[in-house]
Amino acid sequence: MKFRFALAAASAVLLSGSLAAPAAAQQFPTREISMLVGFPAGGPTDAMARMLADEMSKALGQRVVVENRAGANAAIATRAVARGPADGYMILFNASNMASNLYGMKEPGYEWKDFAIVGGFAYSPFVMLVSTQSSKAKNLKEFVEFGKANPGKLTYASLGSSSPPNLVAQRFNSKSGIGYREIPYKGSSQFIPDLISGTVDAVFGTTTLGISNQGQAGVGVFGISGSKRIAQLPNTPTFAEQGYPEVMDVSVSGIWAPAGTPKPVLDKLKKAMADAMKLPEMKVGVDKIGQTLYTITPEEFQAAIEKDGEMYKGDFQRLGIQPE
């Protein structure tokens, strides 16, 4: 009798536990959600994350709070989400570096299988911002000529050897022979002041940086990747126009949750993100900083960024950049 009673009690506990998980997923969210960003506050990735978090908060009925965990080309934040609880309360807002780290780091600390895609957010070309204080250059041609005449004197800021901006910078170096040196930073909010002061000579970043710094004394926006100029920077020629068609890279951003997140939770996150992106004010805000909202499905976005990863892998091999 005692044995049957104990068995029945144990079965009841197991049954209640198995029912509790689906119930919790259906009620999601019941508390604050953390959106991790792998770069310092104030940069373009952080700005987009905050823009989206505000609107997702309204759609979900709970605060979505941006948490900055900068370092290792955003790998610190990425690892935290990969190893975090799969309950929807910790999600990741990340960019192209998520793919490049997989091939540019010896131990990135995560794989694609560690994540469930929520959706792609926006994309933009890269721009090259130049401090003209040392070179006195008025355009890309003059800047390259100065670099060739003064080997090793020029520097460029990067987010680390495995970052997409570094790959763009390295590819440009291999094609132009400019001969500049890499100076690593944790985020654009750190290297922009150094660019303005002339401490570093060049920066590759998203169009957001170009738009916010055009007209800045001593700073020039000398080139933009992609096949055509953009309306927000009408006087900035593409690299292709200037003889460098190899510089066509695009920076992308999106949201991921840990693998194993229950489907009802993932569906709610996807819907909140999609609803936020449909708002007219979201398009206005994103257009203003030179980004373009995605209109493809989450699965199409995931396939595209994984394909970008293969491109970065080829870059590392061709440029001889060893994983660190």
Coordinates of N, CA and C in Angstrom, one line a residue, residues 73-74 78 92 94-103 110-112 115 164 256 302 305:
N73 N 34.5 41.1 -29.7 CA 33.7 41.2 -30.9 C 32.3 40.7 -30.7
A74 N 31.8 41.0 -29.5 CA 30.4 40.6 -29.1 C 30.3 39.1 -28.8
T78 N 27.2 36.8 -26.9 CA 26.7 35.7 -27.7 C 26.8 34.4 -26.9
L92 N 19.3 37.7 -27.7 CA 20.5 38.4 -28.3 C 20.2 39.2 -29.5
N94 N 22.3 40.9 -32.3 CA 23.6 40.8 -32.8 C 23.7 41.2 -34.3
A95 N 25.0 41.2 -34.8 CA 25.2 41.6 -36.1 C 26.1 40.6 -36.9
S96 N 26.6 41.1 -38.0 CA 27.4 40.2 -38.9 C 28.6 39.5 -38.1
N97 N 29.1 40.1 -37.1 CA 30.2 39.5 -36.3 C 29.9 38.2 -35.8
M98 N 28.6 37.9 -35.6 CA 28.2 36.6 -35.0 C 28.6 35.5 -36.0
A99 N 28.6 35.8 -37.3 CA 29.0 34.8 -38.3 C 30.5 34.8 -38.4
S100 N 31.2 35.9 -38.4 CA 32.6 36.0 -38.7 C 33.4 35.4 -37.5
N101 N 32.9 35.5 -36.3 CA 33.6 35.0 -35.1 C 33.8 33.4 -35.2
L102 N 32.8 32.8 -35.9 CA 32.9 31.3 -36.0 C 34.1 30.9 -36.7
Y103 N 34.6 31.7 -37.6 CA 35.8 31.4 -38.4 C 37.1 32.2 -38.0
Y110 N 30.5 29.2 -29.2 CA 29.1 28.9 -29.6 C 29.1 28.4 -31.1
E111 N 28.0 27.8 -31.4 CA 27.8 27.3 -32.8 C 26.4 27.7 -33.2
W112 N 26.1 27.7 -34.5 CA 24.7 28.1 -34.9 C 23.6 27.2 -34.3
F115 N 21.4 28.3 -31.2 CA 20.4 29.4 -31.2 C 19.2 29.0 -32.0
P164 N 33.8 41.8 -39.1 CA 33.6 42.2 -40.5 C 34.2 43.5 -40.9
W256 N 18.3 36.6 -31.8 CA 18.3 35.1 -31.6 C 17.9 34.8 -30.1
Q302 N 18.3 33.7 -41.6 CA 19.3 32.8 -41.0 C 20.2 32.1 -42.1
I305 N 22.7 34.8 -43.3 CA 23.9 35.1 -42.5 C 24.8 33.9 -42.4

